[in-house]
C-alpha cells in the first residue's frame, strides 16, 4: 500500500460500504450527494480511482504519475490538509525515476543575475545628490524618487530600489528580485509613459518578495500581481496573471494561508480559477470606485486599512470564491 492510497483511505467518509467488486461507496463529497453515490476503488499496483455516480466527477492516480488537478481537488474535498497534500504531491513525483524531471521542473532554482550597468541603490544616489547638489542632478533621477512617493505612495528607502543613468534605463526605477539574499533578476518600471512599461530580467517560477515573508509574524501571505502591489502591503507578487506550478510550490513552502488578491481586470477571473485549484484563499474586497489593484487601494486608503479589508474578505471555499468573483468582475470593461 502506498502513502497516497493509504492517506486517501484514511480521509474517506467514515460511513461507507464495500461492494463485492471492491468499490467503497459513500456520500460523494463533490456534489453534496446523500445517496452514497461516491465510489472509490484501489486497483492493482496501488492505483486508485474515484468516481461520482451522481455528478460524474472522476479522479485517479497511479504510481509514476504526478497528482492531477482533479485528484488535488478530490483531496481538498476530503478535507486533507494542504501540507499533507503537498507531501503527497512530492511523494507521487518521487515514486518513479522517469518523473524526476518533473520534480525538477516544480522545484525552481535561480541563478544570480546582474542589474543593468552602473545601477546604484537610491540610498547611494541620495548621498551622491547631497554631494553634487540638486542643480547638478539628472532630472530622471529626481523623477525616480518622485514616482515612488507620489505615483505609488511607496517610501523610496523601504526597499532597495535602484537607478542607473544608462541610456534606455534613465527614466526607470529598477526593482531587484531577491532570492535568499541574492539578486536573481529585476524589473525596470518606466517613470513616464515610455513603453514597454516594464523591462524585465525574470527567471521562470520566481515569486517576488518571498524572502521577506518570514520577517513578519503574519499567519498568511498576500499574493498580488505586480511588484508595487506587493511592496505596498509587504506581500508577494506573481509578476503576471498566471500562477505557475513552481510559484505555487514556493509559496506552499511558507506554510501559511495563501491569499490571492487578483487585479480587477480581464485576466483576474483566470487567476482566481487557478488559485481555487491550488487550494489558495482569494480576497476580493469592496474597493473604492476606480481601484484596479492593491497599490491603487493603498494610495487611497493607506496600508493598514487595505490589509484589514484583504484579511476580512479572504475566502477559502471554492464555491463561495466563484460566486464572489462573478459579482466582483461584473463591472470591468
Ligand atoms: Zn459528485
Short mmCIF file of C-alpha atoms and ligand atoms in Angstrom, two decimals:
data_model
loop_
_atom_site.label_atom_id
_atom_site.label_comp_id
_atom_site.label_asym_id
_atom_site.label_seq_id
_atom_site.Cartn_x
_atom_site.Cartn_y
_atom_site.Cartn_z
CA UNK A 1 0.00 0.00 0.00
CA UNK A 2 1.36 3.43 -0.93
CA UNK A 3 1.33 6.57 1.18
CA UNK A 4 -1.10 8.08 -1.31
CA UNK A 5 -3.78 5.38 -1.38
CA UNK A 6 -3.32 4.95 2.37
CA UNK A 7 -3.93 8.63 3.08
CA UNK A 8 -6.95 8.78 0.77
CA UNK A 9 -8.50 5.78 2.57
CA UNK A 10 -7.96 7.48 5.91
CA UNK A 11 -9.80 10.60 4.80
CA UNK A 12 -12.74 8.95 3.01
CA UNK A 13 -16.04 9.47 4.88
CA UNK A 14 -16.26 7.06 7.82
CA UNK A 15 -19.74 5.91 6.79
CA UNK A 16 -19.06 3.62 3.83
CA UNK A 17 -19.84 0.19 2.38
CA UNK A 18 -17.80 -2.18 0.32
CA UNK A 19 -19.32 -3.71 -2.82
CA UNK A 20 -18.43 -7.25 -3.93
CA UNK A 21 -16.44 -5.80 -6.83
CA UNK A 22 -14.19 -3.89 -4.44
CA UNK A 23 -15.66 -0.39 -4.62
CA UNK A 24 -16.08 1.55 -1.40
CA UNK A 25 -19.26 3.60 -1.60
CA UNK A 26 -20.09 6.67 0.48
CA UNK A 27 -21.80 10.06 0.17
CA UNK A 28 -19.91 11.84 -2.62
CA UNK A 29 -18.12 14.94 -1.31
CA UNK A 30 -18.09 16.59 -4.78
CA UNK A 31 -21.78 17.47 -5.03
CA UNK A 32 -23.41 17.16 -1.61
CA UNK A 33 -24.79 13.73 -2.54
CA UNK A 34 -26.73 11.92 0.23
CA UNK A 35 -27.30 8.59 -1.50
CA UNK A 36 -23.84 7.00 -1.26
CA UNK A 37 -23.10 7.56 -4.92
CA UNK A 38 -19.38 8.27 -4.46
CA UNK A 39 -17.19 5.29 -5.32
CA UNK A 40 -13.53 4.66 -4.54
CA UNK A 41 -11.51 1.69 -5.66
CA UNK A 42 -7.96 0.55 -5.18
CA UNK A 43 -6.65 -1.28 -8.23
CA UNK A 44 -3.63 -3.48 -8.75
CA UNK A 45 -0.29 -1.79 -8.22
CA UNK A 46 -1.56 0.89 -5.83
CA UNK A 47 -3.54 2.77 -8.47
CA UNK A 48 -6.66 4.48 -7.12
CA UNK A 49 -9.82 5.79 -8.78
CA UNK A 50 -12.69 7.89 -7.57
CA UNK A 51 -15.94 8.12 -9.48
CA UNK A 52 -19.06 10.03 -8.51
CA UNK A 53 -22.10 8.29 -9.95
CA UNK A 54 -24.17 11.37 -9.19
CA UNK A 55 -22.29 14.30 -10.82
CA UNK A 56 -19.81 12.17 -12.85
CA UNK A 57 -16.73 13.78 -11.27
CA UNK A 58 -13.75 11.44 -11.70
CA UNK A 59 -10.21 11.47 -10.36
CA UNK A 60 -7.49 8.88 -10.41
CA UNK A 61 -3.85 8.33 -9.68
CA UNK A 62 -1.31 5.61 -10.47
CA UNK A 63 2.33 5.27 -9.40
CA UNK A 64 4.65 7.11 -11.73
CA UNK A 65 2.12 9.85 -12.37
CA UNK A 66 2.00 13.22 -10.65
CA UNK A 67 -1.11 14.18 -8.67
CA UNK A 68 -3.56 15.61 -11.23
CA UNK A 69 -5.55 18.79 -10.68
CA UNK A 70 -8.68 16.63 -10.32
CA UNK A 71 -7.06 14.40 -7.71
CA UNK A 72 -5.89 17.52 -5.93
CA UNK A 73 -9.49 18.75 -5.95
CA UNK A 74 -10.73 15.44 -4.53
CA UNK A 75 -8.15 15.61 -1.74
CA UNK A 76 -9.36 19.06 -0.83
CA UNK A 77 -12.99 17.91 -0.90
CA UNK A 78 -11.99 15.18 1.56
CA UNK A 79 -10.53 17.88 3.83
CA UNK A 80 -6.99 16.56 3.57
CA UNK A 81 -4.82 19.40 4.96
CA UNK A 82 -2.79 21.40 2.43
CA UNK A 83 0.56 20.41 3.88
CA UNK A 84 -0.38 16.71 3.63
CA UNK A 85 -1.50 17.19 0.01
CA UNK A 86 1.79 18.89 -0.71
CA UNK A 87 3.66 15.95 0.81
CA UNK A 88 1.64 13.54 -1.34
CA UNK A 89 2.37 15.54 -4.49
CA UNK A 90 6.09 15.26 -3.81
CA UNK A 91 5.71 11.58 -2.94
CA UNK A 92 3.94 11.00 -6.27
CA UNK A 93 6.80 12.64 -8.11
CA UNK A 94 9.43 10.77 -6.11
CA UNK A 95 7.90 7.34 -6.80
CA UNK A 96 9.13 6.99 -10.35
CA UNK A 97 12.61 7.56 -11.72
CA UNK A 98 11.18 8.79 -15.00
CA UNK A 99 9.31 11.54 -13.17
CA UNK A 100 12.49 13.05 -11.70
CA UNK A 101 12.41 15.65 -14.46
CA UNK A 102 9.01 16.76 -13.24
CA UNK A 103 10.26 17.18 -9.66
CA UNK A 104 12.98 19.41 -11.01
CA UNK A 105 10.51 21.42 -13.02
CA UNK A 106 8.36 22.07 -9.95
CA UNK A 107 11.20 22.98 -7.60
CA UNK A 108 12.77 26.01 -9.24
CA UNK A 109 16.37 27.13 -8.91
CA UNK A 110 17.56 30.65 -9.54
CA UNK A 111 20.95 31.89 -10.76
CA UNK A 112 22.47 35.18 -9.76
CA UNK A 113 21.81 37.95 -12.30
CA UNK A 114 23.44 41.34 -12.84
CA UNK A 115 21.48 44.59 -12.63
CA UNK A 116 21.64 47.00 -15.61
CA UNK A 117 25.03 48.69 -15.97
CA UNK A 118 26.06 51.25 -13.30
CA UNK A 119 22.90 50.71 -11.28
CA UNK A 120 23.20 52.04 -7.74
CA UNK A 121 20.65 51.98 -4.94
CA UNK A 122 18.59 55.12 -4.29
CA UNK A 123 20.28 55.22 -0.90
CA UNK A 124 23.67 55.60 -2.62
CA UNK A 125 22.27 58.07 -5.12
CA UNK A 126 20.87 60.24 -2.32
CA UNK A 127 24.37 60.60 -0.84
CA UNK A 128 25.64 61.46 -4.31
CA UNK A 129 22.90 64.10 -4.70
CA UNK A 130 23.84 65.67 -1.37
CA UNK A 131 27.45 65.97 -2.54
CA UNK A 132 26.68 67.22 -6.06
CA UNK A 133 23.70 69.39 -5.21
CA UNK A 134 20.21 69.09 -6.69
CA UNK A 135 21.00 71.50 -9.53
CA UNK A 136 23.63 69.07 -10.87
CA UNK A 137 21.38 66.04 -10.57
CA UNK A 138 19.71 64.34 -13.56
CA UNK A 139 16.02 65.17 -13.69
CA UNK A 140 15.37 61.45 -14.37
CA UNK A 141 16.94 60.52 -11.02
CA UNK A 142 14.75 63.01 -9.20
CA UNK A 143 11.77 61.56 -11.11
CA UNK A 144 12.58 58.12 -9.73
CA UNK A 145 12.16 59.38 -6.16
CA UNK A 146 9.00 61.35 -7.07
CA UNK A 147 7.48 58.42 -8.94
CA UNK A 148 7.74 56.14 -5.90
CA UNK A 149 6.50 58.77 -3.44
CA UNK A 150 3.76 60.43 -5.50
CA UNK A 151 2.55 57.85 -8.00
CA UNK A 152 2.95 54.78 -5.79
CA UNK A 153 2.88 56.09 -2.19
CA UNK A 154 5.94 53.96 -1.51
CA UNK A 155 8.87 55.20 0.61
CA UNK A 156 11.92 55.13 -1.76
CA UNK A 157 14.03 53.66 1.06
CA UNK A 158 11.58 50.94 2.14
CA UNK A 159 13.02 48.55 -0.46
CA UNK A 160 16.44 48.57 -2.21
CA UNK A 161 15.26 50.33 -5.39
CA UNK A 162 17.98 51.07 -7.95
CA UNK A 163 18.58 53.64 -10.66
CA UNK A 164 21.10 54.00 -13.47
CA UNK A 165 21.99 56.82 -15.88
CA UNK A 166 22.48 54.25 -18.64
CA UNK A 167 20.63 55.24 -21.84
CA UNK A 168 17.34 53.37 -22.10
CA UNK A 169 17.14 53.00 -18.32
CA UNK A 170 17.37 56.62 -17.12
CA UNK A 171 13.60 57.06 -16.97
CA UNK A 172 13.04 53.91 -14.94
CA UNK A 173 13.05 52.69 -11.32
CA UNK A 174 14.79 49.32 -11.05
CA UNK A 175 13.32 46.77 -8.65
CA UNK A 176 15.80 43.95 -7.92
CA UNK A 177 14.42 40.43 -7.43
CA UNK A 178 15.97 38.72 -4.41
CA UNK A 179 16.03 35.03 -3.50
CA UNK A 180 17.84 34.05 -0.31
CA UNK A 181 19.54 37.44 -0.36
CA UNK A 182 20.94 37.09 -3.89
CA UNK A 183 19.79 39.21 -6.85
CA UNK A 184 18.25 36.75 -9.33
CA UNK A 185 16.53 39.21 -11.67
CA UNK A 186 14.94 42.63 -11.84
CA UNK A 187 12.27 44.73 -13.45
CA UNK A 188 12.66 48.35 -14.51
CA UNK A 189 9.41 50.37 -14.41
CA UNK A 190 9.11 53.48 -16.58
CA UNK A 191 8.52 56.63 -14.51
CA UNK A 192 6.92 58.34 -17.52
CA UNK A 193 4.67 56.93 -20.24
CA UNK A 194 7.53 55.16 -22.06
CA UNK A 195 6.82 51.68 -23.44
CA UNK A 196 7.22 48.97 -22.51
CA UNK A 197 6.17 49.98 -19.01
CA UNK A 198 8.33 47.20 -17.58
CA UNK A 199 11.71 45.94 -18.85
CA UNK A 200 12.45 42.71 -17.04
CA UNK A 201 15.02 40.03 -16.44
CA UNK A 202 12.99 37.25 -14.84
CA UNK A 203 13.63 33.54 -14.26
CA UNK A 204 10.71 31.08 -14.60
CA UNK A 205 8.77 30.26 -11.44
CA UNK A 206 10.04 33.25 -9.49
CA UNK A 207 7.89 34.78 -6.72
CA UNK A 208 8.64 38.39 -5.85
CA UNK A 209 9.33 39.40 -2.21
CA UNK A 210 9.30 35.84 -0.86
CA UNK A 211 12.42 36.48 1.25
CA UNK A 212 10.57 38.94 3.47
CA UNK A 213 7.59 36.73 4.26
CA UNK A 214 9.19 35.15 7.31
CA UNK A 215 10.17 38.53 8.76
CA UNK A 216 6.66 39.37 9.95
CA UNK A 217 4.55 37.07 12.12
CA UNK A 218 1.52 37.01 9.79
CA UNK A 219 -0.16 33.61 9.57
CA UNK A 220 -0.94 34.37 5.92
CA UNK A 221 0.85 35.59 2.81
CA UNK A 222 -0.86 38.00 0.43
CA UNK A 223 -0.18 37.34 -3.24
CA UNK A 224 -0.77 40.10 -5.80
CA UNK A 225 0.06 40.53 -9.44
CA UNK A 226 2.57 43.38 -9.61
CA UNK A 227 5.66 44.33 -7.59
CA UNK A 228 4.23 47.68 -6.41
CA UNK A 229 1.09 45.93 -5.15
CA UNK A 230 3.28 43.53 -3.19
CA UNK A 231 5.51 46.28 -1.78
CA UNK A 232 2.50 48.37 -0.69
CA UNK A 233 1.49 45.73 1.85
CA UNK A 234 4.66 43.62 2.12
CA UNK A 235 3.13 40.69 0.27
CA UNK A 236 4.34 38.67 -2.71
CA UNK A 237 3.84 39.15 -6.44
CA UNK A 238 3.36 36.63 -9.24
CA UNK A 239 4.71 39.22 -11.74
CA UNK A 240 1.88 38.31 -14.09
CA UNK A 241 -1.67 36.99 -14.10
CA UNK A 242 -0.76 33.32 -14.33
CA UNK A 243 0.16 31.10 -11.35
CA UNK A 244 2.99 28.73 -12.29
CA UNK A 245 3.31 25.31 -10.58
CA UNK A 246 6.71 26.34 -9.21
CA UNK A 247 5.27 29.54 -7.78
CA UNK A 248 2.58 27.51 -6.03
CA UNK A 249 5.29 25.17 -4.71
CA UNK A 250 7.46 28.04 -3.40
CA UNK A 251 4.53 29.75 -1.68
CA UNK A 252 3.33 26.48 -0.09
CA UNK A 253 6.78 26.10 1.50
CA UNK A 254 5.95 29.09 3.74
CA UNK A 255 3.28 27.00 5.49
CA UNK A 256 0.96 29.98 5.69
CA UNK A 257 -2.52 30.64 4.37
CA UNK A 258 -2.06 31.93 0.81
CA UNK A 259 -4.44 34.77 -0.05
CA UNK A 260 -4.63 35.88 -3.67
CA UNK A 261 -5.80 39.44 -4.33
CA UNK A 262 -6.46 39.50 -8.08
CA UNK A 263 -6.28 42.62 -10.20
CA UNK A 264 -9.74 43.83 -11.13
CA UNK A 265 -9.24 43.35 -14.87
CA UNK A 266 -9.95 40.89 -17.69
CA UNK A 267 -7.26 38.42 -16.65
CA UNK A 268 -8.35 38.37 -12.99
CA UNK A 269 -11.01 35.62 -13.30
CA UNK A 270 -8.46 33.18 -14.77
CA UNK A 271 -6.05 33.80 -11.90
CA UNK A 272 -8.88 33.22 -9.42
CA UNK A 273 -9.77 29.86 -11.05
CA UNK A 274 -6.14 28.75 -10.78
CA UNK A 275 -5.95 29.84 -7.14
CA UNK A 276 -9.01 27.70 -6.34
CA UNK A 277 -7.37 24.69 -7.99
CA UNK A 278 -4.22 25.19 -5.94
CA UNK A 279 -6.27 25.44 -2.73
CA UNK A 280 -5.48 29.10 -2.04
CA UNK A 281 -7.81 31.60 -0.42
CA UNK A 282 -8.93 34.56 -2.52
CA UNK A 283 -9.81 38.05 -1.33
CA UNK A 284 -11.92 40.40 -3.44
CA UNK A 285 -12.62 43.35 -1.11
CA UNK A 286 -15.06 46.16 -1.79
CA UNK A 287 -12.61 48.71 -3.26
CA UNK A 288 -13.37 52.41 -3.75
CA UNK A 289 -14.54 53.44 -7.24
CA UNK A 290 -11.83 53.09 -9.90
CA UNK A 291 -9.44 50.92 -7.87
CA UNK A 292 -7.94 48.14 -10.00
CA UNK A 293 -5.22 46.72 -7.78
CA UNK A 294 -3.74 46.71 -4.28
CA UNK A 295 -1.40 49.64 -4.94
CA UNK A 296 -4.35 51.79 -6.13
CA UNK A 297 -6.19 50.88 -2.94
CA UNK A 298 -3.22 51.68 -0.68
CA UNK A 299 -2.82 55.11 -2.28
CA UNK A 300 -6.41 55.93 -1.36
CA UNK A 301 -6.87 54.13 1.96
CA UNK A 302 -3.38 53.53 3.40
CA UNK A 303 -1.75 50.14 4.01
CA UNK A 304 -3.40 49.26 7.34
CA UNK A 305 -6.97 49.72 6.11
CA UNK A 306 -6.15 47.76 2.95
CA UNK A 307 -4.58 44.88 4.90
CA UNK A 308 -7.66 44.78 7.10
CA UNK A 309 -10.03 44.67 4.13
CA UNK A 310 -7.99 41.96 2.41
CA UNK A 311 -7.92 39.80 5.53
CA UNK A 312 -11.59 40.20 6.33
CA UNK A 313 -12.69 39.46 2.74
CA UNK A 314 -10.47 36.37 2.38
CA UNK A 315 -12.48 33.29 1.41
CA UNK A 316 -11.22 29.70 1.23
CA UNK A 317 -14.34 27.92 -0.04
CA UNK A 318 -14.05 27.42 -3.81
CA UNK A 319 -17.77 27.75 -4.47
CA UNK A 320 -18.07 30.98 -2.48
CA UNK A 321 -15.00 32.36 -4.26
CA UNK A 322 -16.62 31.66 -7.64
CA UNK A 323 -19.85 33.39 -6.60
CA UNK A 324 -17.97 36.41 -5.30
CA UNK A 325 -15.83 36.58 -8.48
CA UNK A 326 -18.94 36.65 -10.67
CA UNK A 327 -20.11 39.74 -8.85
CA UNK A 328 -16.70 41.39 -8.38
CA UNK A 329 -15.62 41.20 -12.04
CA UNK A 330 -19.09 42.10 -13.34
CA UNK A 331 -18.40 45.78 -13.96
CA UNK A 332 -14.96 45.60 -15.62
CA UNK A 333 -14.90 46.99 -19.10
ZN1 LIG B 1 -20.49 14.23 -7.22
#
